[in-house]
Short mmCIF file of C-alpha atoms and ligand atoms in Angstrom, two decimals:
data_model
loop_
_atom_site.label_atom_id
_atom_site.label_comp_id
_atom_site.label_asym_id
_atom_site.label_seq_id
_atom_site.Cartn_x
_atom_site.Cartn_y
_atom_site.Cartn_z
CA MET A 1 -17.64 -7.45 11.25
CA MET A 2 -19.63 -4.50 12.47
CA ILE A 3 -23.18 -4.84 13.73
CA VAL A 4 -25.12 -1.60 13.54
CA MET A 5 -28.12 -1.57 15.89
CA LYS A 6 -31.35 0.27 15.18
CA GLU A 7 -31.90 3.62 16.84
CA SER A 8 -34.70 1.98 18.82
CA ALA A 9 -32.61 -0.98 19.96
CA THR A 10 -32.97 -1.78 23.66
CA THR A 11 -30.16 -2.57 26.09
CA GLU A 12 -31.37 -6.19 26.20
CA GLN A 13 -31.15 -6.44 22.40
CA VAL A 14 -27.61 -5.03 22.43
CA GLU A 15 -26.67 -7.47 25.18
CA ALA A 16 -28.13 -10.40 23.22
CA VAL A 17 -25.93 -9.51 20.22
CA ILE A 18 -22.86 -9.21 22.47
CA ARG A 19 -23.62 -12.65 23.94
CA GLN A 20 -23.86 -14.13 20.46
CA VAL A 21 -20.54 -12.53 19.45
CA GLU A 22 -18.84 -13.97 22.52
CA GLN A 23 -20.47 -17.33 22.02
CA VAL A 24 -18.80 -17.82 18.63
CA GLY A 25 -15.44 -17.05 20.27
CA ALA A 26 -15.10 -13.45 19.06
CA ARG A 27 -14.69 -10.26 21.10
CA ALA A 28 -17.36 -7.58 21.21
CA HIS A 29 -16.30 -3.96 21.00
CA LEU A 30 -19.16 -1.64 21.86
CA SER A 31 -19.39 1.94 20.67
CA ARG A 32 -22.37 4.13 21.34
CA GLY A 33 -22.89 6.85 18.78
CA GLU A 34 -25.47 9.64 18.95
CA LEU A 35 -27.98 7.64 16.94
CA HIS A 36 -26.71 4.12 16.65
CA THR A 37 -24.95 1.65 18.85
CA VAL A 38 -22.36 -0.30 16.90
CA ILE A 39 -20.91 -3.60 18.01
CA GLY A 40 -17.61 -4.65 16.47
CA ALA A 41 -17.13 -8.43 16.36
CA ILE A 42 -13.41 -8.92 16.51
CA GLY A 43 -11.61 -12.18 16.22
CA ASP A 44 -10.82 -15.10 14.03
CA ARG A 45 -12.39 -14.80 10.57
CA ASP A 46 -14.00 -18.26 10.80
CA HIS A 47 -15.56 -17.52 14.16
CA VAL A 48 -16.97 -14.20 12.99
CA ALA A 49 -18.35 -15.84 9.82
CA ASN A 50 -20.63 -17.98 12.04
CA LEU A 51 -22.25 -15.02 13.74
CA GLU A 52 -25.56 -14.87 11.91
CA VAL A 53 -26.96 -11.93 13.82
CA GLU A 54 -28.70 -10.30 10.84
CA GLY A 55 -32.13 -11.42 12.03
CA PHE A 56 -31.63 -10.56 15.72
CA PRO A 57 -34.15 -8.10 17.16
CA GLY A 58 -32.76 -4.56 17.16
CA VAL A 59 -30.12 -5.22 14.48
CA ASP A 60 -30.29 -2.67 11.65
CA HIS A 61 -27.54 -4.01 9.38
CA VAL A 62 -24.21 -5.81 9.38
CA VAL A 63 -21.09 -4.50 7.67
CA PRO A 64 -18.28 -6.97 6.94
CA ILE A 65 -14.81 -5.51 7.56
CA THR A 66 -12.53 -6.96 4.93
CA ARG A 67 -9.22 -5.50 6.14
CA PRO A 68 -6.99 -7.44 8.56
CA TYR A 69 -7.25 -4.55 11.02
CA LYS A 70 -10.72 -3.81 12.35
CA LEU A 71 -10.77 -1.00 14.89
CA ALA A 72 -8.32 1.02 12.82
CA SER A 73 -10.28 0.63 9.59
CA LEU A 74 -12.26 3.42 8.02
CA GLN A 75 -15.17 0.97 7.71
CA PHE A 76 -15.27 0.59 11.48
CA LYS A 77 -16.09 4.27 11.87
CA ARG A 78 -18.58 4.16 9.01
CA GLU A 79 -16.26 6.17 6.73
CA GLN A 80 -15.99 9.04 9.26
CA TYR A 81 -12.56 10.38 10.19
CA SER A 82 -11.83 10.57 13.89
CA VAL A 83 -11.20 13.92 15.53
CA PHE A 84 -9.30 13.78 18.83
CA ASP A 85 -9.09 16.35 21.56
CA ILE A 86 -5.68 16.52 23.24
CA GLY A 87 -5.86 18.91 26.19
CA GLY A 88 -8.25 21.19 24.29
CA ARG A 89 -6.36 21.00 20.97
CA LYS A 90 -7.94 19.14 18.11
CA VAL A 91 -6.43 16.84 15.50
CA GLY A 92 -8.20 15.16 12.61
CA GLY A 93 -11.08 16.20 10.38
CA SER A 94 -10.55 19.84 9.57
CA ALA A 95 -8.18 20.42 12.52
CA PHE A 96 -4.47 20.58 11.68
CA MET A 97 -2.17 20.10 14.64
CA MET A 98 1.33 21.57 14.84
CA ILE A 99 3.60 19.77 17.29
CA ALA A 100 7.00 21.31 17.84
CA GLY A 101 9.97 21.25 20.18
CA PRO A 102 13.48 19.94 20.49
CA CYS A 103 14.59 16.45 19.60
CA THR A 104 15.81 15.79 23.07
CA ILE A 105 15.57 17.63 26.39
CA GLU A 106 19.09 18.83 27.12
CA SER A 107 18.83 21.49 29.82
CA ARG A 108 16.30 23.68 31.62
CA ASP A 109 17.32 26.70 29.58
CA GLN A 110 17.15 24.88 26.25
CA MET A 111 13.77 23.29 26.97
CA LEU A 112 12.07 26.37 28.35
CA THR A 113 13.41 28.62 25.58
CA ALA A 114 12.23 26.22 22.87
CA ALA A 115 8.86 25.79 24.57
CA ALA A 116 8.25 29.52 24.91
CA ALA A 117 9.18 30.11 21.26
CA VAL A 118 6.96 27.42 19.76
CA HIS A 119 4.11 28.36 22.07
CA GLU A 120 4.28 32.02 21.13
CA ALA A 121 4.40 31.17 17.43
CA GLY A 122 1.18 29.14 17.76
CA ALA A 123 2.16 25.46 18.02
CA GLN A 124 -0.40 23.37 19.88
CA LEU A 125 1.68 20.59 21.32
CA LEU A 126 5.18 20.50 22.70
CA ARG A 127 7.59 17.68 21.97
CA GLY A 128 10.79 16.71 23.77
CA GLY A 129 12.49 13.38 24.28
CA ALA A 130 13.69 12.22 27.68
CA TYR A 131 14.40 8.66 26.57
CA LYS A 132 16.13 8.59 23.21
CA PRO A 133 16.38 5.64 20.81
CA ARG A 134 19.97 6.11 19.63
CA THR A 135 21.62 4.00 16.98
CA SER A 136 24.85 3.87 18.98
CA PRO A 137 24.81 2.81 22.61
CA TYR A 138 27.61 5.35 23.19
CA SER A 139 25.49 8.32 22.10
CA PHE A 140 23.56 10.46 24.58
CA GLN A 141 20.57 8.41 25.70
CA GLY A 142 18.44 11.25 27.14
CA LEU A 143 18.06 12.78 30.61
CA GLY A 144 15.42 10.26 31.64
CA GLU A 145 13.34 11.30 34.64
CA GLY A 146 15.33 14.52 34.98
CA GLY A 147 14.24 15.37 31.44
CA LEU A 148 10.62 14.58 32.27
CA ARG A 149 10.77 17.06 35.15
CA LEU A 150 11.96 19.77 32.72
CA LEU A 151 9.21 18.84 30.31
CA ALA A 152 6.66 19.13 33.14
CA GLU A 153 8.03 22.59 33.88
CA ALA A 154 7.70 23.63 30.22
CA ARG A 155 4.17 22.31 30.23
CA GLU A 156 3.38 24.30 33.37
CA GLU A 157 4.90 27.50 31.97
CA THR A 158 3.28 27.41 28.54
CA GLY A 159 0.10 25.46 29.26
CA MET A 160 0.87 23.30 26.23
CA PRO A 161 0.13 19.56 26.31
CA VAL A 162 3.31 17.54 25.82
CA VAL A 163 4.38 14.47 23.90
CA THR A 164 7.38 12.32 24.77
CA GLU A 165 8.66 8.93 23.75
CA LEU A 166 8.30 5.74 25.78
CA MET A 167 10.78 3.06 24.84
CA ASP A 168 10.67 0.79 27.86
CA ILE A 169 7.52 -0.18 29.72
CA ARG A 170 9.45 0.17 33.00
CA ASP A 171 9.34 3.96 32.42
CA LEU A 172 5.57 4.07 31.97
CA ASP A 173 4.68 5.50 35.41
CA PRO A 174 6.98 8.56 35.31
CA ILE A 175 5.89 9.20 31.71
CA LEU A 176 2.19 8.98 32.64
CA GLU A 177 2.79 11.67 35.27
CA VAL A 178 3.85 14.17 32.59
CA ALA A 179 2.86 13.13 29.06
CA ASP A 180 -0.43 14.08 27.49
CA VAL A 181 0.58 11.95 24.51
CA ILE A 182 2.91 8.96 24.48
CA GLN A 183 5.13 8.62 21.42
CA VAL A 184 6.04 5.20 20.09
CA GLY A 185 9.16 5.64 18.03
CA ALA A 186 9.79 4.13 14.60
CA ARG A 187 12.10 1.52 16.08
CA ASN A 188 9.41 0.26 18.44
CA MET A 189 6.52 0.23 15.99
CA GLN A 190 6.40 -3.55 16.09
CA ASN A 191 7.25 -4.00 19.76
CA PHE A 192 3.91 -5.69 20.31
CA THR A 193 4.19 -6.17 24.06
CA LEU A 194 5.01 -2.46 24.44
CA LEU A 195 2.06 -1.53 22.22
CA THR A 196 -0.28 -3.72 24.28
CA GLU A 197 0.83 -2.18 27.58
CA ILE A 198 0.57 1.35 26.16
CA GLY A 199 -2.89 0.49 24.88
CA ARG A 200 -3.89 -0.50 28.41
CA ALA A 201 -2.63 2.80 29.84
CA GLY A 202 -5.31 4.69 27.90
CA ARG A 203 -3.23 7.79 27.15
CA PRO A 204 -3.28 9.22 23.58
CA VAL A 205 -0.53 7.80 21.39
CA ILE A 206 1.53 8.98 18.42
CA LEU A 207 2.61 5.84 16.60
CA LYS A 208 5.50 6.39 14.21
CA ARG A 209 5.91 4.25 11.14
CA GLY A 210 8.80 1.78 11.31
CA LEU A 211 11.81 2.37 9.10
CA SER A 212 10.83 -0.56 6.88
CA ALA A 213 7.18 -0.99 7.73
CA THR A 214 4.43 -1.19 5.15
CA ILE A 215 1.28 0.86 5.56
CA ASP A 216 -0.70 -2.20 6.59
CA GLU A 217 1.95 -3.13 9.16
CA LEU A 218 1.59 0.36 10.63
CA LEU A 219 -2.18 -0.13 10.82
CA MET A 220 -1.81 -3.55 12.44
CA ALA A 221 0.51 -1.98 15.02
CA ALA A 222 -2.15 0.65 15.73
CA GLU A 223 -4.66 -2.18 16.10
CA TYR A 224 -2.59 -3.56 19.02
CA VAL A 225 -3.11 -0.26 20.90
CA LEU A 226 -6.76 0.16 19.89
CA LYS A 227 -7.59 -3.40 20.86
CA GLU A 228 -6.67 -2.63 24.49
CA GLY A 229 -9.20 0.18 24.68
CA THR A 230 -7.16 3.27 23.76
CA GLU A 231 -9.05 5.01 20.98
CA THR A 232 -6.77 7.98 20.52
CA VAL A 233 -4.02 6.83 18.16
CA ILE A 234 -2.37 9.26 15.77
CA LEU A 235 -0.28 7.74 12.97
CA CYS A 236 2.96 9.38 11.92
CA GLU A 237 4.80 9.05 8.61
CA ARG A 238 8.46 9.80 9.34
CA GLY A 239 10.31 8.49 6.29
CA ILE A 240 11.20 4.99 5.28
CA ARG A 241 14.45 3.39 4.30
CA THR A 242 15.09 3.24 0.55
CA PHE A 243 18.16 2.97 -1.66
CA GLU A 244 18.49 6.77 -1.76
CA THR A 245 21.38 8.19 0.26
CA ALA A 246 21.09 11.91 -0.57
CA TYR A 247 18.95 12.39 2.52
CA ARG A 248 18.32 10.42 5.66
CA PHE A 249 15.07 8.64 4.78
CA THR A 250 12.51 8.89 1.99
CA LEU A 251 9.40 10.72 3.16
CA ASP A 252 6.54 8.62 1.84
CA LEU A 253 3.96 11.29 1.17
CA MET A 254 1.80 8.83 -0.75
CA ALA A 255 1.17 7.15 2.59
CA ILE A 256 -1.05 10.07 3.56
CA PRO A 257 -3.81 9.63 0.96
CA VAL A 258 -3.48 5.86 1.12
CA LEU A 259 -3.89 5.83 4.90
CA LYS A 260 -6.87 8.16 4.48
CA GLN A 261 -8.47 5.50 2.28
CA ARG A 262 -7.93 2.80 4.89
CA THR A 263 -8.21 4.32 8.36
CA HIS A 264 -10.18 6.87 10.36
CA LEU A 265 -7.15 7.66 12.48
CA PRO A 266 -5.45 11.06 12.04
CA VAL A 267 -2.22 11.02 10.06
CA ILE A 268 0.63 13.39 10.83
CA VAL A 269 4.06 13.78 9.26
CA ASP A 270 7.53 14.18 10.75
CA PRO A 271 9.65 15.95 8.12
CA SER A 272 12.62 16.40 10.50
CA HIS A 273 13.56 12.75 10.93
CA ALA A 274 12.78 11.94 7.32
CA ALA A 275 15.03 14.68 5.95
CA GLY A 276 17.83 14.80 8.50
CA ARG A 277 18.49 18.27 7.00
CA ARG A 278 16.91 21.62 7.94
CA ASP A 279 16.66 22.86 4.33
CA LEU A 280 14.22 20.07 3.40
CA VAL A 281 11.91 20.51 6.38
CA LEU A 282 9.85 23.41 4.97
CA PRO A 283 9.26 22.01 1.48
CA MET A 284 8.35 18.58 2.88
CA SER A 285 6.04 20.15 5.45
CA LEU A 286 4.25 22.12 2.74
CA ALA A 287 3.95 19.00 0.64
CA ALA A 288 2.58 17.01 3.60
CA ALA A 289 -0.03 19.67 4.33
CA ALA A 290 -1.01 19.77 0.65
CA ALA A 291 -1.35 15.97 0.58
CA GLY A 292 -3.90 16.11 3.39
CA ALA A 293 -1.88 15.46 6.55
CA ASP A 294 -3.69 16.20 9.82
CA GLY A 295 -0.62 17.72 11.37
CA ILE A 296 3.13 17.92 11.61
CA ILE A 297 5.62 17.05 14.32
CA VAL A 298 8.77 19.07 13.80
CA GLU A 299 12.01 19.59 15.69
CA VAL A 300 12.86 23.11 16.84
CA HIS A 301 15.90 24.12 18.89
CA PRO A 302 17.17 27.49 20.20
CA GLU A 303 20.73 26.69 19.06
CA PRO A 304 20.79 23.73 16.66
CA GLU A 305 24.58 24.01 16.30
CA GLN A 306 24.90 23.16 19.99
CA ALA A 307 22.28 20.41 19.97
CA ILE A 308 23.36 17.09 21.46
CA CYS A 309 21.28 15.19 18.95
CA ASP A 310 19.82 15.82 15.46
CA GLY A 311 21.22 19.39 15.26
CA PRO A 312 21.36 19.58 11.43
CA GLN A 313 17.63 18.95 11.05
CA GLN A 314 16.22 21.11 13.82
CA LEU A 315 14.60 24.41 12.85
CA ARG A 316 15.84 27.49 14.71
CA THR A 317 13.39 28.94 17.21
CA GLY A 318 13.72 32.27 15.40
CA GLU A 319 12.48 30.86 12.09
CA PHE A 320 9.64 28.77 13.46
CA ALA A 321 6.87 31.42 13.38
CA ASP A 322 7.47 32.09 9.69
CA TYR A 323 7.62 28.36 8.99
CA LEU A 324 4.31 27.83 10.77
CA ARG A 325 2.56 30.62 8.82
CA GLN A 326 3.61 29.00 5.54
CA VAL A 327 2.46 25.53 6.60
CA GLU A 328 -0.84 26.98 7.85
CA ALA A 329 -1.45 28.60 4.47
CA VAL A 330 -1.07 25.31 2.61
CA ALA A 331 -3.08 23.38 5.22
CA ALA A 332 -5.89 25.93 4.65
CA LEU A 333 -5.83 25.09 0.92
CA ALA A 334 -6.33 21.46 1.89
CA GLY A 335 -9.33 22.51 4.03
CA LYS A 336 -7.64 22.34 7.42
CA GLN A 337 -7.10 24.95 10.11
CA VAL A 338 -4.46 25.09 12.76
CA ALA A 339 -6.75 25.28 15.79
CA GLU A 340 -6.53 28.28 18.05
CA THR A 341 -4.16 27.76 20.94
CA VAL A 342 -6.10 28.20 24.17
C1 PEP B 401 11.92 11.25 17.60
O1 PEP B 401 10.85 11.71 17.20
O2 PEP B 401 12.54 11.77 18.53
C2 PEP B 401 12.50 10.04 16.94
C3 PEP B 401 13.54 9.42 17.45
O3 PEP B 401 11.85 9.70 15.82
P1 PEP B 401 11.82 8.28 15.05
O4 PEP B 401 11.36 7.27 16.04
O5 PEP B 401 10.82 8.55 13.97
O6 PEP B 401 13.18 8.04 14.51
MN1 MN B 402 15.38 13.72 16.73
#
């Protein structure tokens, strides 16, 4: 339930509502807008039903939130989409964000070459994995802290904010030293203790949809992060497992408009991991932009043939600028601009 206070509401009146929320055993989530202060009453449905704050002084109106997720719901933001600022780059609303870089950080040369190429072409955020969730325990698991140091160097050289995956909460501190955005991979989407700890860290998050997760499960996972006070959560559709074997996963483009009906959080798409094949990355990116995605996260490598991981799906650095121009053109048709890189 959301309690919208009058413009003229005093601090005492806001505090009285918060006390009432807490008294019925719910949690109060305060957000102060330009005109109105809104108090979210979060908790057990039966507790919230007993609130009866409609008549309280300073209360303008009360909006019931019918979805199982509250902070993630579009209702919670009064039907306004969130726009986030990540190191001066915007995502959400009319801002389309292009995030690009290699699957995994392999070497100084590979990381810096990829970073320079995507930066020059106009990408806003740089990706690169130092801790990799690999299906086989015998596959390369990432360079770990050594990789983070290379990512920090690429960040320094290009000035681009960076995103990298956190798989294990024990790696949080080194990741917080480097990452502007923490990625939660598909395989950890429902690792609730990890989500809670990440939510407490306060850093922006890209939350990837689990391989077999429904849209509402993705939103409930986001709720775990939001509940701890992190407001900057970007959702990522990256393909789901279906019976089809002609490509790696099935990119669920319908998730974009459906998520837009349910949440204020920005929605981006990862065509690389969905496709598993380079030739499908451009058409799926164009389709995602046309369907209203707020951005794309795509893998780009200077020499995909030499890549340690996900080579067949990574775009070549040399083709990235042309790829980006085409995606930008379709995003513009959907009313979104790739923000200027500063
Ligand atoms: C990745 O982005 O590097 C990755 C492993 O993606 P996913 O978690 O979607 O498989
Ligand atoms: Mn990859």
